[in-house]
Amino acid sequence: MPRLVMKFGGTSVADIPRIRNVAAHVKREVDAGHDIAVVVSAMAGKTNELVGWCADTTPLHDAREYDTVVASGEQVTSGLLAMALQAIGVAARSWQGWQLPIHTDDAHGAARILDVNGPELIRRFKERGEVAVISGFQGLHQESGRITTLGRGGSDTSAVAVAAAIQADRCDIYTDVDGVYTTDPRVVAKARRLPKIAFEEMLELASLGAKVLQVRSVELGMVHNVRILVRSSFEQPENIDPHGIPPGTLICNEEEIVEQQMVTGIAFSKDEAQLSIRRVQDKPGVAAAIFGPLAEANINVDMIVQNVSADGLTTDLTFTVPAADYARASDVLAQSRTRIGYERLDGATDVAKISVIGIGMRSHAGVAAEAFKALGQRGINIRAITTSEIKFSLLIDEAYTELAVRTLHALYGLDKV
Ligand code: ADP
Ligand code: ASP
Ligand code: MG
């Protein structure tokens, strides 16, 4: 029988009526003759609440206990969905990450999946004929026997990992939007749904701020060639033809996309912080003295710009770190001040990174230059720039985020229907 993975995010299982709606979607696919593994998130807002409880108990908590707490949201929804399915005559059983099991490493709070027992799941489909309702986000570290979690948004990754393990025909990610858009449709009303997007582009969109899929899920999909379809759980289950082409956005290989645009999408992130080290001696070894200690502290440095200081003799170095690491990065740099030898450390957290993504950029020059001009005309100052083969990112004042995204969305023809 064809196998399908169906993943439902937090808003899709936010309350009992929505869980019943999910059950109806699952029944539709069961009736159409599929073997189904469902992956569920916790109810909307639940994980935030659990994370908050950990922080309130003690700011510096044990990561293993954090996972024990935050993994609990998904236990509730998997049990409730199994009940809702049984209530409409669909045989179903819930499975927690540790029961399946989904093995991970021991990076508590951001664990990586090592393996999922696909053959065992397939055997259970054959023998028991039940829908497997799997708690997303959860894993098991085999050696310690402890529960792990996969990082925020990790249920997407659970779903793609299960799809790869059982060689599913498709992995459907049901969410509160009906696909992947040219940019966040909640911010830009003119954003358009993309029928297809290449793995490489989706990887950039996700890692540069579009939270519609967890980055790791796209990586896994790309490596294992899983067909991922992002679609809406709000559509009426009875209005969908399970044999027709399902509506949504397919994440696929580049070759499957016939009409390739130059720019595919725009992502943005407000979770950035800028650090500027003023008047550093311009001599060999300085960059190592700055970035070495940050790397040792496990702080990811992203955009880096070096320019001549106002005095014309020394240099200024500007770079970005995740906003959550801002205080730690400032401390690390203050501690290595004598080793680096700089005059002043400046910083800002009211910055945003806007990224323009498109495989078409490989073969077009001057794409970024157009953006500099358009933003300049609107009085938006660019603090830092990075480019790579299929994207460029600009750091600007956070207050201009929406204006910048809308400007670039129009500039690259993404507003057009
Ligand atoms: P779920 O709870 O189903 O996992 P998420 O909230 O994690 O859903 O992801 C869906 C959200 O991602 C949408 O509501 C939307 O606001 C946001 N989003 C950001 N960028 C995009 C984009 N380019 N296309 C679609 N949605 C996007
Ligand atoms: N419930 C988890 C979170 O909110 C995992 C997920 O929803 O994907 O991050
Ligand atoms: Mg999500």
XYZ file of C-alpha atoms and ligand atoms in Angstrom:
454
model
C 0.000 0.000 0.000
C 1.234 3.533 -0.637
C 2.603 5.103 2.525
C 2.016 8.671 3.605
C 3.275 10.781 6.501
C 0.911 13.540 7.666
C 2.289 16.158 10.078
C 0.054 18.623 11.923
C 1.504 21.726 13.633
C 0.406 23.470 16.820
C -2.433 25.597 15.427
C -3.828 22.536 13.641
C -4.216 20.671 16.959
C -4.917 23.727 19.137
C -8.145 22.380 20.669
C -10.472 19.377 20.541
C -12.565 20.508 17.529
C -9.330 21.000 15.568
C -8.071 17.576 16.628
C -11.350 16.136 15.332
C -10.760 18.000 12.071
C -7.270 16.437 11.870
C -8.809 13.003 12.442
C -11.136 13.627 9.482
C -8.142 14.505 7.264
C -6.411 11.297 8.349
C -9.549 9.201 7.755
C -9.787 10.581 4.224
C -6.313 9.247 3.402
C -6.915 5.923 5.181
C -10.119 5.459 3.179
C -8.163 6.232 0.004
C -5.999 3.197 0.776
C -2.863 4.655 2.362
C -0.790 3.368 5.261
C -0.512 6.418 7.476
C 1.965 7.667 10.052
C 0.796 10.934 11.623
C 3.213 13.254 13.418
C 1.739 15.831 15.788
C 3.020 18.957 17.521
C 1.890 20.171 20.917
C -1.193 22.420 21.044
C -0.424 26.004 19.940
C 1.301 27.938 22.734
C 1.897 24.845 24.878
C 5.636 24.505 24.207
C 6.143 28.217 24.914
C 4.362 27.762 28.221
C 6.506 24.754 29.139
C 9.719 26.592 28.169
C 8.532 29.502 30.340
C 7.965 27.212 33.311
C 11.551 25.916 33.051
C 12.941 29.461 32.931
C 10.765 30.509 35.906
C 11.963 27.565 37.979
C 15.615 28.407 37.474
C 17.300 30.339 34.669
C 20.234 27.924 34.470
C 18.446 24.586 34.304
C 19.644 21.083 33.492
C 19.070 20.503 29.766
C 17.956 16.905 30.399
C 15.184 18.102 32.699
C 14.244 20.838 30.208
C 13.642 18.079 27.651
C 11.604 16.054 30.151
C 9.318 19.053 30.593
C 9.014 20.420 27.048
C 8.510 16.995 25.419
C 5.275 16.564 27.359
C 3.097 18.758 25.096
C 3.310 16.268 22.234
C 2.367 13.327 24.477
C -1.032 14.911 25.074
C -1.885 15.592 21.418
C -0.777 12.136 20.180
C -3.051 10.452 22.726
C -5.967 12.757 21.953
C -5.644 12.254 18.201
C -5.487 8.464 18.600
C -8.733 8.686 20.621
C -10.378 10.970 18.054
C -9.458 8.531 15.273
C -10.786 5.531 17.202
C -14.001 7.453 17.826
C -14.632 7.705 14.056
C -13.809 4.057 13.465
C -10.148 4.371 12.428
C -7.777 1.956 14.186
C -4.960 4.042 15.677
C -2.239 3.883 18.319
C -0.049 6.657 19.763
C 3.736 6.342 19.956
C 6.101 8.543 21.945
C 9.599 9.239 20.649
C 11.088 6.816 23.210
C 8.622 4.063 22.323
C 9.144 4.012 18.579
C 12.064 4.774 19.200
C 13.473 7.785 17.406
C 17.149 7.674 18.378
C 19.024 10.956 18.684
C 22.377 12.190 19.917
C 22.572 13.707 23.416
C 22.470 17.395 22.425
C 19.522 18.048 24.749
C 17.262 20.849 23.521
C 18.594 20.600 19.955
C 19.166 16.886 19.414
C 19.804 15.409 15.983
C 18.019 12.284 14.818
C 20.357 9.315 14.309
C 17.842 6.703 13.206
C 14.187 5.763 13.111
C 13.187 2.122 13.034
C 11.368 2.174 9.679
C 11.119 -1.605 9.112
C 9.457 -1.989 12.529
C 6.868 0.690 11.650
C 6.177 -0.991 8.310
C 5.813 -4.369 10.061
C 3.270 -2.846 12.454
C 1.271 -1.390 9.539
C 1.059 -4.884 8.039
C 0.272 -6.763 11.244
C -1.934 -4.313 13.095
C -3.404 -2.208 10.311
C -3.346 0.842 12.571
C -2.556 4.481 11.966
C 0.629 5.280 13.902
C 0.170 8.604 15.718
C 3.682 9.742 16.588
C 4.625 12.535 18.970
C 6.814 14.968 17.050
C 9.750 16.872 18.562
C 10.756 13.938 20.813
C 13.680 11.539 20.682
C 15.582 9.079 22.821
C 19.279 9.096 23.603
C 19.978 5.393 23.627
C 23.010 5.236 25.925
C 21.522 7.335 28.720
C 17.944 6.205 28.043
C 16.787 9.804 28.380
C 14.169 11.775 26.440
C 15.560 14.420 24.079
C 13.905 17.159 21.990
C 14.828 18.326 18.510
C 14.797 22.125 18.906
C 11.907 24.506 18.248
C 9.833 23.559 15.259
C 11.321 20.058 15.470
C 8.127 18.151 14.644
C 8.752 18.965 10.976
C 12.031 17.088 11.277
C 10.380 14.144 13.066
C 7.932 13.905 10.159
C 10.550 13.978 7.402
C 12.746 11.487 9.301
C 9.799 9.072 9.629
C 8.955 9.581 5.927
C 12.555 8.760 4.961
C 12.625 5.697 7.245
C 9.431 4.152 5.837
C 10.114 5.340 2.259
C 6.855 7.242 2.221
C 5.443 8.378 -1.102
C 5.107 11.858 0.367
C 5.422 13.816 3.604
C 2.521 16.249 3.978
C 3.169 19.141 6.371
C -0.239 20.520 7.345
C -0.042 23.990 8.836
C -1.946 27.271 9.259
C -1.008 28.555 5.778
C -1.712 26.741 2.521
C 1.882 26.537 1.341
C 5.231 28.283 1.145
C 4.886 31.899 0.061
C 7.273 34.356 -1.581
C 7.592 35.851 1.914
C 5.709 35.576 5.219
C 2.059 36.123 4.177
C 1.291 37.502 7.639
C 3.646 40.410 7.002
C 3.238 41.078 3.286
C -0.354 40.890 2.039
C 0.867 40.618 -1.555
C 2.925 37.486 -0.865
C 2.079 34.685 -3.303
C 2.009 30.963 -2.818
C 4.693 29.080 -4.715
C 3.512 25.869 -6.419
C 7.022 24.411 -6.084
C 10.300 25.414 -4.486
C 13.715 23.759 -4.777
C 15.267 22.145 -1.680
C 18.263 24.524 -1.848
C 16.008 27.576 -1.848
C 13.781 26.245 0.942
C 16.901 25.515 2.978
C 18.002 29.144 2.655
C 14.500 30.511 3.343
C 14.188 28.376 6.477
C 17.652 29.085 7.815
C 17.276 32.818 7.181
C 14.064 33.214 9.157
C 10.987 31.670 7.458
C 9.767 29.384 10.211
C 7.292 27.466 8.043
C 9.703 24.480 8.094
C 12.503 23.662 10.516
C 15.850 23.882 8.674
C 16.863 20.368 9.648
C 13.694 18.909 8.099
C 14.615 20.422 4.728
C 18.176 19.081 5.012
C 16.866 15.595 5.734
C 14.370 15.823 2.882
C 17.131 16.840 0.513
C 19.505 14.058 1.565
C 16.852 11.317 1.477
C 14.878 12.752 -1.422
C 11.584 12.942 0.480
C 8.791 14.729 -1.379
C 7.569 17.337 1.110
C 4.238 19.080 0.546
C 3.335 22.083 2.699
C -0.463 22.480 2.822
C -3.323 23.811 4.936
C -5.091 21.885 7.683
C -7.924 24.437 7.597
C -9.341 23.194 4.347
C -12.484 21.125 4.812
C -11.429 17.465 4.717
C -14.533 16.534 2.709
C -13.675 19.056 -0.029
C -10.382 17.366 -0.864
C -10.120 14.660 -3.498
C -7.521 12.220 -2.120
C -6.826 10.998 -5.652
C -6.389 14.472 -7.157
C -3.300 16.703 -7.104
C -3.261 18.089 -3.574
C -3.042 21.859 -3.163
C 0.053 23.287 -1.509
C 3.750 23.826 -2.151
C 5.966 20.931 -3.151
C 9.600 21.046 -2.015
C 11.458 19.249 -4.768
C 14.593 19.002 -6.837
C 15.598 21.984 -8.910
C 15.133 20.060 -12.164
C 11.400 19.669 -11.470
C 10.838 23.419 -11.613
C 10.108 24.478 -15.147
C 9.796 28.248 -14.833
C 12.683 29.359 -12.682
C 12.435 32.953 -11.449
C 15.522 34.981 -10.613
C 14.283 35.649 -7.077
C 12.050 33.062 -5.404
C 11.528 34.432 -1.928
C 12.459 36.861 0.815
C 13.111 35.898 4.420
C 13.738 38.111 7.406
C 14.883 37.677 10.955
C 14.712 40.025 13.903
C 16.675 37.639 16.107
C 19.998 39.212 15.222
C 22.420 41.423 17.123
C 25.247 43.553 15.806
C 28.637 43.991 17.448
C 31.223 46.512 16.284
C 34.786 46.504 17.543
C 36.252 49.966 17.038
C 39.877 50.821 16.324
C 41.499 47.449 16.169
C 45.169 47.247 15.138
C 45.207 46.185 11.472
C 47.738 43.363 11.769
C 47.895 39.607 11.074
C 46.231 37.434 13.688
C 43.623 39.964 14.824
C 40.663 38.169 13.236
C 41.760 34.944 14.944
C 42.003 36.748 18.303
C 38.433 37.994 17.893
C 36.629 35.051 16.342
C 38.581 32.269 18.077
C 37.166 32.937 21.564
C 33.640 33.370 20.129
C 33.880 29.997 18.385
C 35.149 28.401 21.594
C 32.094 29.802 23.369
C 29.923 28.152 20.672
C 28.657 31.482 19.354
C 27.817 31.549 15.656
C 29.123 34.618 13.880
C 27.273 35.466 10.693
C 27.818 38.657 8.694
C 31.301 40.187 8.927
C 32.355 43.610 7.632
C 35.748 45.225 8.055
C 36.434 48.867 7.285
C 38.987 51.561 8.020
C 38.364 53.436 11.274
C 37.713 57.155 11.378
C 41.396 57.747 12.258
C 42.509 56.090 9.012
C 45.097 53.996 10.854
C 43.171 51.256 12.555
C 40.239 49.111 11.455
C 36.626 48.616 12.597
C 35.112 45.147 12.562
C 31.346 44.687 12.506
C 29.609 41.320 12.684
C 26.337 39.717 13.771
C 25.489 37.004 16.301
C 22.101 35.514 17.286
C 20.291 37.960 19.594
C 20.136 35.244 22.279
C 23.965 35.165 22.364
C 24.468 38.935 22.392
C 25.246 39.334 26.098
C 27.555 36.319 26.118
C 29.400 37.510 23.005
C 29.906 40.969 24.548
C 31.353 39.335 27.676
C 33.708 37.121 25.691
C 34.998 40.137 23.728
C 35.391 42.254 26.857
C 37.463 39.481 28.419
C 39.770 39.252 25.395
C 40.149 43.003 25.039
C 43.873 43.142 25.861
C 44.614 40.209 23.591
C 42.729 41.788 20.684
C 43.675 45.382 21.440
C 40.711 47.578 20.547
C 39.397 50.911 21.738
C 35.660 50.410 22.070
C 32.934 47.820 21.679
C 29.561 48.971 20.310
C 26.472 46.858 19.907
C 22.839 46.925 18.818
C 19.980 44.481 19.116
C 17.416 46.571 17.202
C 18.608 45.239 13.860
C 17.076 42.860 11.323
C 18.474 40.696 8.568
C 16.624 40.674 5.246
C 17.582 37.913 2.804
C 16.741 37.570 -0.869
C 16.874 34.022 -2.226
C 16.770 32.530 -5.708
C 18.605 29.889 -7.680
C 18.360 32.252 -10.681
C 20.999 34.469 -9.024
C 23.648 31.954 -10.040
C 23.407 33.196 -13.580
C 22.479 36.863 -13.057
C 24.844 39.603 -11.976
C 23.809 42.796 -10.223
C 20.769 41.433 -8.398
C 21.949 42.763 -5.035
C 22.966 46.142 -6.483
C 19.318 46.808 -7.406
C 18.324 46.222 -3.787
C 20.916 48.691 -2.462
C 19.503 51.357 -4.759
C 15.838 50.673 -3.920
C 16.462 50.677 -0.171
C 18.651 53.787 -0.424
C 15.811 55.636 -2.164
C 13.601 54.860 0.822
C 16.220 56.119 3.265
C 17.008 52.649 4.621
C 20.627 52.364 5.682
C 22.448 49.066 5.127
C 24.734 48.155 8.028
C 26.238 44.950 6.656
C 25.993 42.733 3.593
C 26.737 39.069 2.866
C 26.300 37.211 -0.373
C 26.520 33.641 -1.526
C 25.666 31.809 -4.722
C 21.884 31.829 -4.372
C 21.178 34.554 -1.813
C 22.244 37.839 -0.306
C 21.478 39.244 3.132
C 21.318 42.826 4.351
C 21.431 44.066 7.926
C 19.198 47.088 8.574
C 17.471 48.888 11.453
C 14.711 46.662 12.807
C 12.121 49.452 12.504
C 12.379 49.255 8.693
C 11.917 45.483 8.399
C 8.426 45.468 6.912
C 9.125 48.403 4.593
C 12.325 46.766 3.326
C 10.650 43.398 2.738
C 7.749 45.025 0.873
C 10.126 47.162 -1.198
C 12.219 44.178 -2.274
C 9.151 42.017 -2.837
C 7.893 44.569 -5.378
C 11.356 45.235 -6.823
C 11.903 41.611 -7.816
C 8.452 41.199 -9.335
C 7.084 38.967 -6.571
C 3.935 41.117 -6.126
C 2.735 40.217 -9.609
C 0.010 37.632 -9.924
P 3.152 24.944 12.674
O 2.668 25.250 14.035
O 2.110 24.323 11.798
O 4.450 24.182 12.663
P 4.579 27.422 12.169
O 4.009 28.573 12.928
O 5.799 26.775 12.706
O 3.407 26.348 11.956
O 4.864 27.850 10.652
C 3.860 28.436 9.863
C 4.041 29.948 9.823
O 5.231 30.265 9.121
C 2.976 30.687 9.058
O 1.871 30.985 9.881
C 3.692 31.948 8.575
O 3.381 33.093 9.351
C 5.155 31.636 8.759
N 5.948 31.884 7.558
C 7.111 32.591 7.518
N 7.576 32.670 6.276
C 6.706 31.988 5.483
C 6.669 31.732 4.087
N 7.610 32.169 3.249
N 5.630 31.003 3.610
C 4.669 30.542 4.428
N 4.662 30.768 5.766
C 5.669 31.492 6.301
N 6.049 21.881 19.863
C 7.397 22.160 19.408
C 7.614 23.647 19.261
O 6.695 24.420 19.461
C 7.748 21.428 18.154
C 6.922 21.791 16.947
O 5.835 22.344 17.063
O 7.375 21.533 15.829
O 8.705 24.083 18.989
Mg 6.464 24.796 12.954
